Amino acid sequence: MRDSAPPSSGPAPRRVILFATCLVDHFFPEVGEAAVHLLERSGAEVDFPEGLTCCGLPHFNNGFREEARKVLEPQLRLLEGDAPIVVPSGSCGWMLKCVLPTLFPDDPWKRERAEAVSSRVLELSQYLGRHAPAAQNPVLPGKTVYHDSCHLLRGLGEREAPRRLLDQAAGRREELPGCDRCCGFGGSFAVKFPEVSCAMLEQKLDAAEGAEADWLVAADAGCMLQIGGGLARRGSRVRLLHLAQALAGPGAPGWPEEAKA
């Protein structure tokens, strides 16, 4: 697996905008620290404009397109320019990349602004896969398995970039059985259908424990809320990391204090 080098797209841009997402901002700020560390290590200056908040996905998923538009419209000005917009979340990246322009069907001028923004959006692993130098040595000991988030895999069509990066950073990565199955979060899905959500989560946790993994890595804060809660309730020995934390490694900015390498 370590032979799968990431494709290169030339030197890293000099500046990127980090759309940290509201879940990272409020629940997993250490993931934001790890993401900034990785982006700066790739050679980019990281800009995190004050005023960036939510991508509007919770509103959109529940049928409130107008409310989603109202959340995102004030942020368009903050995201203008030519710098890549990096998102450490497949779901929020999908919202900005694929849905944002559709929120302005009757306003060509705003739709054009939204399309200009969405054209520069990259999920974190997509950006690092194109612009970060290849890791020379693995930083994450033990066995690592990776959970595909639904929006990153199916929405953005990205399967390989996280795996290529983990193959370089992890001492040993193996495929998680059922890695492409949803963890059962799905935003309000977990609230509306708790029995189904919990059953899906149990399958995910069984797979990780059955694989005797040391680390379960996810690339979406929503999945981390769901899976992290399940692992804690079980008292599982499997530890959860965001992809940014796994790539940065133990001791780097954003490494969780309770996780021991």
XYZ file of N, CA and C in Angstrom:
783
model
N 0.817 -1.206 0.000
C 0.000 0.000 0.000
C 0.859 1.268 0.000
N 2.088 1.170 0.578
C 2.872 2.372 0.689
C 3.411 2.845 -0.658
N 3.267 2.022 -1.713
C 3.742 2.436 -3.026
C 2.797 3.417 -3.699
N 1.590 3.603 -3.155
C 0.595 4.442 -3.820
C 0.862 5.902 -3.524
N 1.748 6.504 -4.274
C 2.100 7.899 -4.062
C 0.978 8.805 -4.521
N 0.742 9.934 -3.807
C -0.315 10.848 -4.232
C 0.080 11.579 -5.491
N -0.894 11.893 -6.354
C -0.582 12.659 -7.547
C -0.149 14.059 -7.188
N 0.775 14.598 -7.930
C 1.260 15.948 -7.670
C 0.608 16.936 -8.615
N 0.244 18.105 -8.098
C -0.312 19.161 -8.938
C 0.557 20.401 -8.830
N 1.842 20.210 -8.712
C 2.742 21.342 -8.649
C 2.875 21.877 -7.245
N 3.557 23.008 -7.133
C 3.808 23.576 -5.798
C 2.520 23.993 -5.113
N 2.576 23.990 -3.781
C 1.391 24.356 -3.017
C 1.069 25.821 -3.205
N -0.208 26.170 -3.218
C -0.581 27.585 -3.258
C 0.011 28.323 -2.053
N 0.233 29.600 -2.209
C 0.837 30.367 -1.122
C -0.158 30.643 -0.011
N -1.442 30.594 -0.315
C -2.448 30.922 0.697
C -3.666 30.046 0.471
N -4.262 29.587 1.569
C -5.523 28.852 1.500
C -6.482 29.435 2.529
N -7.758 29.264 2.282
C -8.792 29.620 3.256
C -9.280 28.333 3.902
N -9.275 28.284 5.220
C -9.787 27.113 5.938
C -11.239 27.355 6.324
N -12.133 26.525 5.782
C -13.534 26.528 6.227
C -13.626 25.416 7.263
N -13.439 25.776 8.526
C -13.221 24.762 9.560
C -14.459 23.937 9.856
N -15.632 24.470 9.592
C -16.956 23.892 9.868
C -17.355 24.127 11.320
N -18.654 24.205 11.539
C -19.136 24.516 12.888
C -18.920 23.350 13.848
N -18.974 22.105 13.360
C -18.741 20.973 14.261
C -17.301 20.945 14.745
N -16.367 21.206 13.861
C -14.965 21.280 14.284
C -14.774 22.452 15.232
N -15.382 23.575 14.903
C -15.217 24.765 15.728
C -15.745 24.538 17.140
N -16.874 23.860 17.274
C -17.523 23.735 18.581
C -17.198 22.431 19.311
N -16.988 21.339 18.570
C -16.805 20.036 19.232
C -15.385 19.481 19.095
N -14.716 19.782 17.984
C -13.396 19.194 17.746
C -12.383 20.263 17.325
N -12.160 21.267 18.169
C -11.205 22.317 17.761
C -9.805 21.775 17.514
N -9.474 20.651 18.160
C -8.143 20.066 17.948
C -7.982 19.573 16.498
N -9.095 19.202 15.876
C -9.026 18.805 14.464
C -8.639 20.021 13.605
N -9.195 21.170 13.955
C -8.810 22.387 13.244
C -7.330 22.690 13.416
N -6.806 22.470 14.638
C -5.380 22.709 14.877
C -4.528 21.776 14.017
N -4.933 20.518 13.947
C -4.172 19.561 13.130
C -4.243 19.934 11.651
N -5.422 20.374 11.203
C -5.566 20.764 9.792
C -4.678 21.954 9.462
N -4.656 22.945 10.344
C -3.796 24.117 10.120
C -2.324 23.684 10.078
N -1.952 22.782 10.988
C -0.567 22.277 11.016
C -0.200 21.634 9.675
N -1.076 20.810 9.159
C -0.792 20.122 7.892
C -0.725 21.090 6.723
N -1.636 22.043 6.709
C -1.651 23.006 5.605
C -0.406 23.892 5.635
N -0.021 24.328 6.825
C 1.191 25.144 6.923
C 2.430 24.315 6.564
N 2.425 23.045 6.956
C 3.553 22.180 6.620
C 3.671 21.984 5.106
N 2.535 22.110 4.414
C 2.572 21.985 2.948
C 3.084 23.251 2.281
N 3.274 24.300 3.071
C 3.837 25.526 2.535
C 2.845 26.652 2.343
N 1.607 26.462 2.796
C 0.571 27.470 2.567
C 0.333 28.308 3.822
N 0.078 29.586 3.610
C -0.403 30.435 4.692
C -1.898 30.187 4.840
N -2.346 29.983 6.077
C -3.741 29.617 6.318
C -4.521 30.830 6.811
N -5.591 31.134 6.104
C -6.465 32.242 6.484
C -7.787 31.657 6.987
N -8.219 32.101 8.149
C -9.490 31.655 8.725
C -10.322 32.904 9.011
N -11.017 33.412 7.986
C -11.725 34.687 8.140
C -12.761 34.639 9.264
N -12.746 35.673 10.078
C -13.750 35.774 11.130
C -15.127 35.965 10.488
N -16.078 35.191 10.935
C -17.419 35.276 10.368
C -17.838 34.024 9.630
N -16.880 33.129 9.342
C -17.264 31.848 8.748
C -17.955 31.002 9.812
N -19.091 30.433 9.464
C -19.849 29.676 10.461
C -20.224 28.303 9.906
N -21.503 28.133 9.626
C -22.036 26.840 9.191
C -22.177 26.830 7.669
N -22.107 25.640 7.068
C -22.278 25.509 5.615
C -23.747 25.436 5.224
N -24.652 25.344 6.211
C -26.083 25.289 5.913
C -26.618 23.895 5.635
N -25.767 22.888 5.762
C -26.203 21.528 5.445
C -27.367 21.054 6.313
N -27.378 21.325 7.644
C -28.530 20.871 8.440
C -29.847 21.432 7.923
N -29.852 22.687 7.497
C -31.075 23.270 6.956
C -31.440 22.609 5.626
N -30.453 22.471 4.767
C -30.708 21.909 3.432
C -31.233 20.481 3.535
N -30.615 19.679 4.384
C -31.017 18.275 4.503
C -32.438 18.118 5.013
N -32.939 19.122 5.715
C -34.297 19.043 6.245
C -35.292 19.827 5.407
N -34.876 20.220 4.205
C -35.809 20.847 3.276
C -35.912 22.346 3.376
N -35.041 22.968 4.176
C -35.121 24.420 4.353
C -34.064 25.097 3.478
N -34.306 25.113 2.181
C -33.337 25.687 1.244
C -33.156 27.183 1.470
N -34.244 27.883 1.742
C -34.155 29.332 1.941
C -33.294 29.654 3.162
N -33.472 28.870 4.227
C -32.670 29.095 5.436
C -31.204 28.768 5.175
N -30.950 27.716 4.400
C -29.567 27.394 4.042
C -28.934 28.536 3.249
N -29.721 29.104 2.334
C -29.213 30.237 1.546
C -28.879 31.416 2.450
N -29.752 31.684 3.433
C -29.523 32.814 4.333
C -28.270 32.604 5.187
N -27.961 31.349 5.500
C -26.745 31.070 6.271
C -25.502 31.324 5.422
N -25.556 30.921 4.171
C -24.354 30.971 3.336
C -24.144 32.316 2.645
N -25.211 32.998 2.318
C -25.062 34.224 1.527
C -24.119 35.246 2.163
N -24.216 35.511 3.484
C -23.289 36.493 4.072
C -21.835 36.037 4.056
N -21.609 34.727 3.889
C -20.243 34.222 3.919
C -19.561 34.254 2.549
N -20.335 34.499 1.486
C -19.739 34.531 0.153
C -18.639 35.580 0.061
N -18.903 36.737 0.667
C -17.897 37.811 0.610
C -16.596 37.374 1.268
N -16.692 36.614 2.367
C -15.500 36.171 3.096
C -14.717 35.128 2.309
N -15.388 34.450 1.385
C -14.752 33.355 0.649
C -14.297 33.767 -0.745
N -14.492 35.023 -1.096
C -14.102 35.472 -2.429
C -12.585 35.524 -2.563
N -12.119 35.511 -3.792
C -10.687 35.547 -4.063
C -10.287 34.400 -4.963
N -9.009 34.056 -4.938
C -8.533 32.958 -5.777
C -7.859 31.850 -4.984
N -7.822 31.959 -3.660
C -7.179 30.928 -2.840
C -8.075 29.694 -2.728
N -7.476 28.507 -2.710
C -8.288 27.304 -2.470
C -9.006 27.393 -1.120
N -10.205 26.849 -1.076
C -10.986 26.786 0.168
C -10.945 25.335 0.642
N -10.288 25.094 1.763
C -10.051 23.733 2.232
C -11.021 23.429 3.378
N -11.678 22.277 3.287
C -12.712 21.896 4.249
C -12.352 20.532 4.850
N -12.147 20.424 6.156
C -11.812 19.126 6.766
C -13.052 18.293 7.063
N -13.931 18.189 6.091
C -15.206 17.484 6.267
C -15.806 17.193 4.902
N -16.094 15.915 4.631
C -16.690 15.570 3.354
C -18.081 16.146 3.183
N -18.881 16.154 4.252
C -20.256 16.618 4.127
C -20.322 18.118 3.880
N -19.559 18.885 4.642
C -19.568 20.341 4.449
C -18.909 20.697 3.117
N -17.878 19.942 2.741
C -17.260 20.165 1.441
C -18.237 19.923 0.311
N -19.037 18.871 0.438
C -20.062 18.582 -0.581
C -21.082 19.708 -0.656
N -21.489 20.218 0.504
C -22.476 21.308 0.530
C -21.941 22.530 -0.208
N -20.691 22.891 0.061
C -20.122 24.080 -0.580
C -19.805 23.829 -2.052
N -19.388 22.629 -2.365
C -18.966 22.317 -3.736
C -20.154 22.089 -4.664
N -21.136 21.364 -4.186
C -22.195 20.867 -5.071
C -23.548 21.562 -4.897
N -23.841 22.035 -3.704
C -25.177 22.569 -3.441
C -25.217 24.093 -3.480
N -24.158 24.718 -2.987
C -24.156 26.180 -2.860
C -24.666 26.909 -4.102
N -24.175 26.638 -5.303
C -24.654 27.405 -6.466
C -26.146 27.208 -6.758
N -26.690 26.070 -6.333
C -28.102 25.801 -6.631
C -29.057 26.591 -5.738
N -28.523 27.270 -4.729
C -29.371 28.008 -3.796
C -29.788 29.370 -4.337
N -29.289 29.721 -5.528
C -29.602 31.042 -6.085
C -30.146 30.875 -7.507
N -31.239 30.133 -7.673
C -31.727 29.825 -9.026
C -32.275 31.043 -9.762
N -32.720 32.053 -9.027
C -33.370 33.201 -9.674
C -32.510 34.458 -9.648
N -31.265 34.323 -9.271
C -30.385 35.491 -9.179
C -29.058 35.154 -9.863
N -28.939 35.423 -11.164
C -27.727 35.046 -11.905
C -26.446 35.626 -11.316
N -26.511 36.849 -10.796
C -25.300 37.480 -10.263
C -24.812 36.740 -9.019
N -25.724 36.419 -8.084
C -25.329 35.691 -6.879
C -24.947 34.247 -7.208
N -25.630 33.680 -8.184
C -25.264 32.311 -8.568
C -23.847 32.273 -9.128
N -23.492 33.285 -9.909
C -22.133 33.347 -10.460
C -21.104 33.481 -9.345
N -21.405 34.300 -8.347
C -20.496 34.436 -7.185
C -20.379 33.092 -6.460
N -21.504 32.412 -6.288
C -21.490 31.124 -5.588
C -20.707 30.084 -6.373
N -20.846 30.097 -7.691
C -20.098 29.138 -8.528
C -18.600 29.404 -8.448
N -18.226 30.680 -8.378
C -16.804 31.014 -8.263
C -16.233 30.482 -6.947
N -17.027 30.560 -5.895
C -16.592 30.018 -4.597
C -16.514 28.498 -4.655
N -17.564 27.863 -5.134
C -17.620 26.397 -5.112
C -16.516 25.786 -5.970
N -16.087 26.483 -7.009
C -15.047 25.937 -7.896
C -13.702 25.825 -7.204
N -13.533 26.504 -6.071
C -12.241 26.495 -5.364
C -12.263 25.620 -4.124
N -13.356 24.908 -3.903
C -13.492 24.094 -2.686
C -12.819 22.736 -2.862
N -12.017 22.362 -1.871
C -11.398 21.042 -1.822
C -11.522 20.502 -0.408
N -11.918 19.257 -0.299
C -11.859 18.593 1.007
C -10.386 18.418 1.375
N -10.090 18.327 2.672
C -8.703 18.359 3.147
C -7.813 17.315 2.472
N -8.271 16.069 2.391
C -7.412 15.035 1.796
C -7.184 15.303 0.308
N -8.167 15.889 -0.362
C -7.991 16.228 -1.773
C -6.909 17.292 -1.940
N -6.935 18.280 -1.050
C -5.906 19.327 -1.134
C -4.526 18.749 -0.824
N -4.408 18.008 0.281
C -3.101 17.475 0.669
C -2.589 16.489 -0.373
N -3.493 15.707 -0.952
C -3.083 14.757 -1.980
C -2.497 15.432 -3.204
N -2.917 16.660 -3.461
C -2.412 17.384 -4.629
C -1.169 18.216 -4.328
N -1.097 18.728 -3.109
C -0.091 19.760 -2.856
C 0.892 19.464 -1.722
N 0.593 18.519 -0.847
C 1.508 18.263 0.274
C 2.618 17.319 -0.167
N 3.830 17.529 0.306
C 4.910 16.589 -0.010
C 4.638 15.239 0.625
N 5.099 14.184 -0.025
C 4.889 12.836 0.501
C 5.612 12.662 1.822
N 4.946 11.995 2.772
C 5.575 11.715 4.063
C 6.711 10.717 3.872
N 7.808 10.983 4.542
C 8.977 10.120 4.387
C 8.911 8.902 5.286
N 8.293 9.055 6.442
C 8.218 7.952 7.397
C 6.840 7.929 8.043
N 6.336 6.737 8.354
C 5.041 6.677 9.044
C 5.139 7.282 10.437
N 4.073 7.947 10.866
C 4.060 8.601 12.176
C 3.050 7.953 13.116
N 2.166 7.114 12.578
C 1.102 6.540 13.393
C 1.359 5.044 13.608
N 1.721 4.630 14.828
C 2.031 3.217 15.062
C 0.760 2.372 15.151
N 0.937 1.052 15.061
C -0.191 0.151 15.227
C -1.002 -0.015 13.964
N -2.191 -0.626 14.121
C -3.061 -0.911 12.975
C -4.129 0.181 12.830
N -4.280 0.665 11.618
C -5.224 1.737 11.320
C -6.253 1.251 10.307
N -7.516 1.558 10.564
C -8.572 1.328 9.574
C -9.271 2.645 9.311
N -9.863 2.759 8.127
C -10.454 4.025 7.681
C -11.932 3.838 7.365
N -12.736 4.751 7.883
C -14.180 4.771 7.610
C -14.481 5.822 6.557
N -15.121 5.408 5.458
C -15.535 6.363 4.418
C -16.783 7.107 4.875
N -16.716 8.433 4.907
C -17.941 9.188 5.166
C -18.767 9.219 3.880
N -20.088 9.220 4.037
C -20.973 9.112 2.868
C -20.773 10.257 1.888
N -20.690 11.488 2.391
C -20.607 12.631 1.481
C -19.258 12.710 0.777
N -18.185 12.327 1.462
C -16.877 12.360 0.805
C -16.801 11.281 -0.272
N -17.291 10.086 0.058
C -17.213 8.969 -0.885
C -18.207 9.118 -2.030
N -19.454 9.328 -1.687
C -20.504 9.326 -2.710
C -20.806 10.727 -3.245
N -20.737 11.717 -2.357
C -21.030 13.078 -2.798
C -19.914 13.676 -3.627
N -18.679 13.600 -3.111
C -17.530 14.177 -3.813
C -16.787 13.132 -4.630
N -17.170 11.860 -4.494
C -16.534 10.811 -5.287
C -15.087 10.558 -4.925
N -14.739 10.831 -3.669
C -13.343 10.697 -3.276
C -13.134 9.472 -2.397
N -12.466 8.478 -2.948
C -12.136 7.275 -2.189
C -10.644 7.144 -1.941
N -9.837 7.556 -2.905
C -8.417 7.211 -2.875
C -7.551 8.187 -2.085
N -7.850 9.475 -2.140
C -6.944 10.449 -1.514
C -6.704 10.174 -0.027
N -7.721 9.918 0.778
C -7.445 9.636 2.199
C -6.607 8.374 2.379
N -6.863 7.386 1.553
C -6.116 6.121 1.678
C -4.646 6.303 1.296
N -4.396 7.058 0.234
C -3.000 7.299 -0.158
C -2.241 7.989 0.976
N -2.875 8.986 1.563
C -2.215 9.727 2.641
C -1.993 8.839 3.861
N -2.993 8.038 4.207
C -2.849 7.156 5.366
C -1.811 6.071 5.118
N -1.706 5.613 3.887
C -0.700 4.592 3.587
C 0.713 5.099 3.847
N 0.890 6.395 3.734
C 2.199 6.971 4.026
C 2.377 7.257 5.514
N 1.295 7.637 6.170
C 1.415 8.088 7.560
C 1.282 6.961 8.573
N 0.566 5.913 8.235
C 0.276 4.855 9.203
C 1.283 3.715 9.083
N 1.640 3.150 10.224
C 2.545 2.016 10.207
C 1.939 0.832 9.482
N 0.638 0.617 9.692
C -0.052 -0.493 9.028
C -1.516 -0.115 8.856
N -1.952 -0.002 7.591
C -3.364 0.279 7.332
C -3.996 -0.923 6.673
N -5.171 -1.278 7.154
C -5.935 -2.348 6.534
C -7.336 -1.849 6.242
N -7.966 -2.440 5.255
C -9.332 -2.049 4.917
C -10.301 -2.500 6.011
N -11.178 -1.615 6.389
C -12.206 -1.913 7.376
C -13.366 -2.624 6.692
N -13.758 -3.808 7.139
C -14.938 -4.445 6.536
C -16.151 -3.516 6.586
N -16.812 -3.360 5.479
C -17.967 -2.447 5.442
C -17.568 -0.989 5.580
N -16.349 -0.665 5.100
C -15.853 0.707 5.277
C -16.734 1.742 4.601
N -17.451 1.357 3.539
C -18.268 2.314 2.795
C -19.708 2.378 3.293
N -20.010 1.679 4.367
C -21.364 1.747 4.930
C -21.467 2.926 5.891
N -22.612 3.573 5.876
C -22.853 4.723 6.741
C -22.712 4.325 8.213
N -22.232 5.257 9.026
C -22.095 5.011 10.466
C -23.413 5.213 11.199
N -24.430 5.732 10.477
C -25.733 5.926 11.104
C -25.987 7.337 11.589
N -25.040 8.247 11.332
C -25.243 9.625 11.824
C -26.241 10.350 10.928
N -25.770 10.842 9.802
C -26.693 11.473 8.852
C -27.398 12.697 9.383
N -26.740 13.448 10.284
C -27.371 14.654 10.811
C -28.623 14.318 11.601
N -29.759 14.879 11.188
C -31.003 14.664 11.913
C -31.526 13.234 11.760
N -30.935 12.461 10.836
C -31.347 11.060 10.686
C -31.183 10.320 12.005
N -30.080 10.588 12.707
C -29.815 9.904 13.980
C -30.861 10.253 15.030
N -31.460 11.433 14.896
C -32.484 11.857 15.860
C -33.858 11.319 15.464
N -34.150 11.336 14.173
C -35.464 10.896 13.710
C -35.616 9.372 13.755
N -34.512 8.682 13.509
C -34.566 7.217 13.449
C -33.483 6.611 14.350
N -33.602 6.800 15.650
C -32.519 6.371 16.552
C -32.274 4.870 16.537
N -33.337 4.066 16.383
C -33.129 2.612 16.389
C -32.291 2.172 15.192
N -32.643 2.705 14.014
C -31.890 2.358 12.810
C -30.467 2.893 12.909
N -30.356 4.131 13.373
C -29.039 4.760 13.501
C -28.129 3.952 14.425
N -28.655 3.532 15.556
C -27.841 2.777 16.511
C -27.453 1.406 15.956
N -28.365 0.794 15.205
C -28.045 -0.510 14.612
C -26.910 -0.377 13.598
N -26.946 0.684 12.804
C -25.872 0.915 11.842
C -24.552 1.198 12.545
N -24.647 1.956 13.634
C -23.432 2.247 14.398
C -22.829 0.976 14.980
N -23.669 0.105 15.515
C -23.154 -1.127 16.113
C -22.396 -1.961 15.080
N -22.891 -1.995 13.849
C -22.179 -2.720 12.794
C -20.805 -2.120 12.541
N -20.753 -0.805 12.544
C -19.460 -0.126 12.307
C -18.488 -0.432 13.440
N -18.958 -0.368 14.667
C -18.076 -0.617 15.815
C -17.641 -2.079 15.861
N -18.557 -2.969 15.558
C -18.196 -4.400 15.519
C -17.092 -4.647 14.498
N -17.197 -3.981 13.358
C -16.193 -4.174 12.306
C -14.825 -3.683 12.757
N -14.793 -2.523 13.403
C -13.506 -1.966 13.852
C -12.891 -2.835 14.941
N -13.705 -3.289 15.882
C -13.181 -4.128 16.953
C -12.797 -5.505 16.414
N -13.597 -6.023 15.479
C -13.278 -7.316 14.892
C -11.977 -7.290 14.100
N -11.636 -6.137 13.556
C -10.384 -5.986 12.815
C -9.194 -5.806 13.745
N -9.480 -5.705 15.038
C -8.433 -5.500 16.057
C -7.607 -4.264 15.722
N -8.333 -3.209 15.343
C -7.666 -1.959 14.981
C -7.264 -1.190 16.232
N -6.152 -0.496 16.124
C -5.773 0.448 17.177
C -6.428 1.797 16.939
N -6.531 2.170 15.661
C -7.064 3.485 15.307
C -8.150 3.333 14.252
N -9.265 4.003 14.491
C -10.316 4.141 13.487
C -10.306 5.591 13.042
N -10.040 5.810 11.776
C -9.883 7.166 11.250
C -11.097 7.536 10.407
N -11.613 8.749 10.638
C -12.735 9.276 9.865
C -12.377 10.675 9.374
N -13.044 11.111 8.336
C -12.723 12.412 7.737
C -13.892 13.381 7.823
N -14.788 13.123 8.756
C -15.963 13.975 8.883
C -16.329 14.080 10.356
N -16.506 15.304 10.845
C -16.795 15.499 12.264
C -18.144 14.902 12.656
N -19.092 14.850 11.729
C -20.369 14.224 12.038
C -20.194 12.748 12.351
N -19.407 12.063 11.538
C -19.119 10.652 11.802
C -18.390 10.497 13.138
N -17.531 11.460 13.450
C -16.784 11.364 14.708
C -17.716 11.486 15.908
N -18.731 12.338 15.819
C -19.698 12.436 16.911
C -20.380 11.095 17.146
N -20.816 10.490 16.056
C -21.544 9.224 16.148
C -20.629 8.095 16.637
N -19.508 7.908 15.956
C -18.620 6.782 16.265
C -17.940 6.977 17.615
N -17.533 8.208 17.897
C -16.860 8.469 19.167
C -17.760 8.171 20.356
N -19.032 8.546 20.236
C -19.969 8.247 21.311
C -20.141 6.758 21.509
N -20.231 6.028 20.402
C -20.394 4.580 20.494
C -19.188 3.895 21.102
N -18.000 4.296 20.701
C -16.785 3.694 21.251
C -16.684 3.977 22.750
N -17.046 5.191 23.158
C -16.967 5.542 24.575
C -17.951 4.720 25.399
N -19.161 4.545 24.890
C -20.165 3.760 25.634
C -19.733 2.310 25.768
N -19.040 1.793 24.771
C -18.559 0.416 24.849
C -17.325 0.270 25.721
N -16.641 1.370 25.973
C -15.342 1.262 26.618
C -14.346 0.554 25.727
N -14.473 0.800 24.426
C -13.655 0.092 23.442
C -12.186 0.504 23.520
N -11.305 -0.421 23.153
C -9.888 -0.112 23.075
C -9.541 0.604 21.766
N -10.444 0.575 20.801
C -10.213 1.263 19.532
C -10.315 2.768 19.774
N -9.329 3.500 19.277
C -9.313 4.947 19.435
C -9.671 5.624 18.112
N -10.406 6.715 18.229
C -10.904 7.430 17.054
C -10.047 8.654 16.771
N -9.706 8.846 15.518
C -8.971 10.036 15.088
C -9.621 10.614 13.840
N -9.564 11.925 13.726
C -9.860 12.540 12.434
C -8.644 12.345 11.537
N -8.890 12.333 10.245
C -7.806 12.133 9.293
C -6.671 13.129 9.522
N -7.015 14.368 9.828
C -5.975 15.384 10.044
C -5.086 15.007 11.229
N -5.685 14.492 12.300
C -4.898 14.090 13.467
C -4.019 12.885 13.146
N -4.554 11.951 12.382
C -3.777 10.761 12.024
C -2.577 11.127 11.167
N -2.755 12.060 10.234
C -1.664 12.448 9.349
C -0.623 13.285 10.081
N -1.074 14.098 11.030
C -0.118 14.920 11.796
C 0.683 14.052 12.755
N 0.026 13.077 13.383
C 0.721 12.121 14.227
C 0.811 12.526 15.684
N 1.224 11.573 16.539
C 1.334 11.830 17.980
C 2.284 12.989 18.269
N 1.847 13.839 19.194
C 2.677 14.962 19.612
C 2.540 16.205 18.754
N 1.924 16.076 17.603
C 1.746 17.245 16.728
C 0.553 18.067 17.209
N 0.431 19.317 16.773
C -0.742 20.110 17.138
C -2.035 19.383 16.794
N -2.958 19.392 17.748
C -4.242 18.760 17.522
C -4.326 17.307 17.938
N -3.208 16.742 18.385
C -3.264 15.345 18.820
C -4.092 15.246 20.102
N -5.075 14.346 20.159
C -5.941 14.274 21.349
C -5.171 13.820 22.588
N -5.370 14.511 23.676
C -4.610 14.228 24.893
C -4.866 12.829 25.424
N -6.101 12.332 25.254
C -6.435 11.037 25.839
C -5.963 9.861 25.002
N -5.547 10.129 23.755
C -5.114 9.048 22.878
C -3.624 8.796 23.068
N -3.278 7.562 23.329
C -1.877 7.203 23.509
C -1.412 6.428 22.290
N -0.272 6.828 21.773
C 0.271 6.162 20.595
C 0.991 4.881 20.990
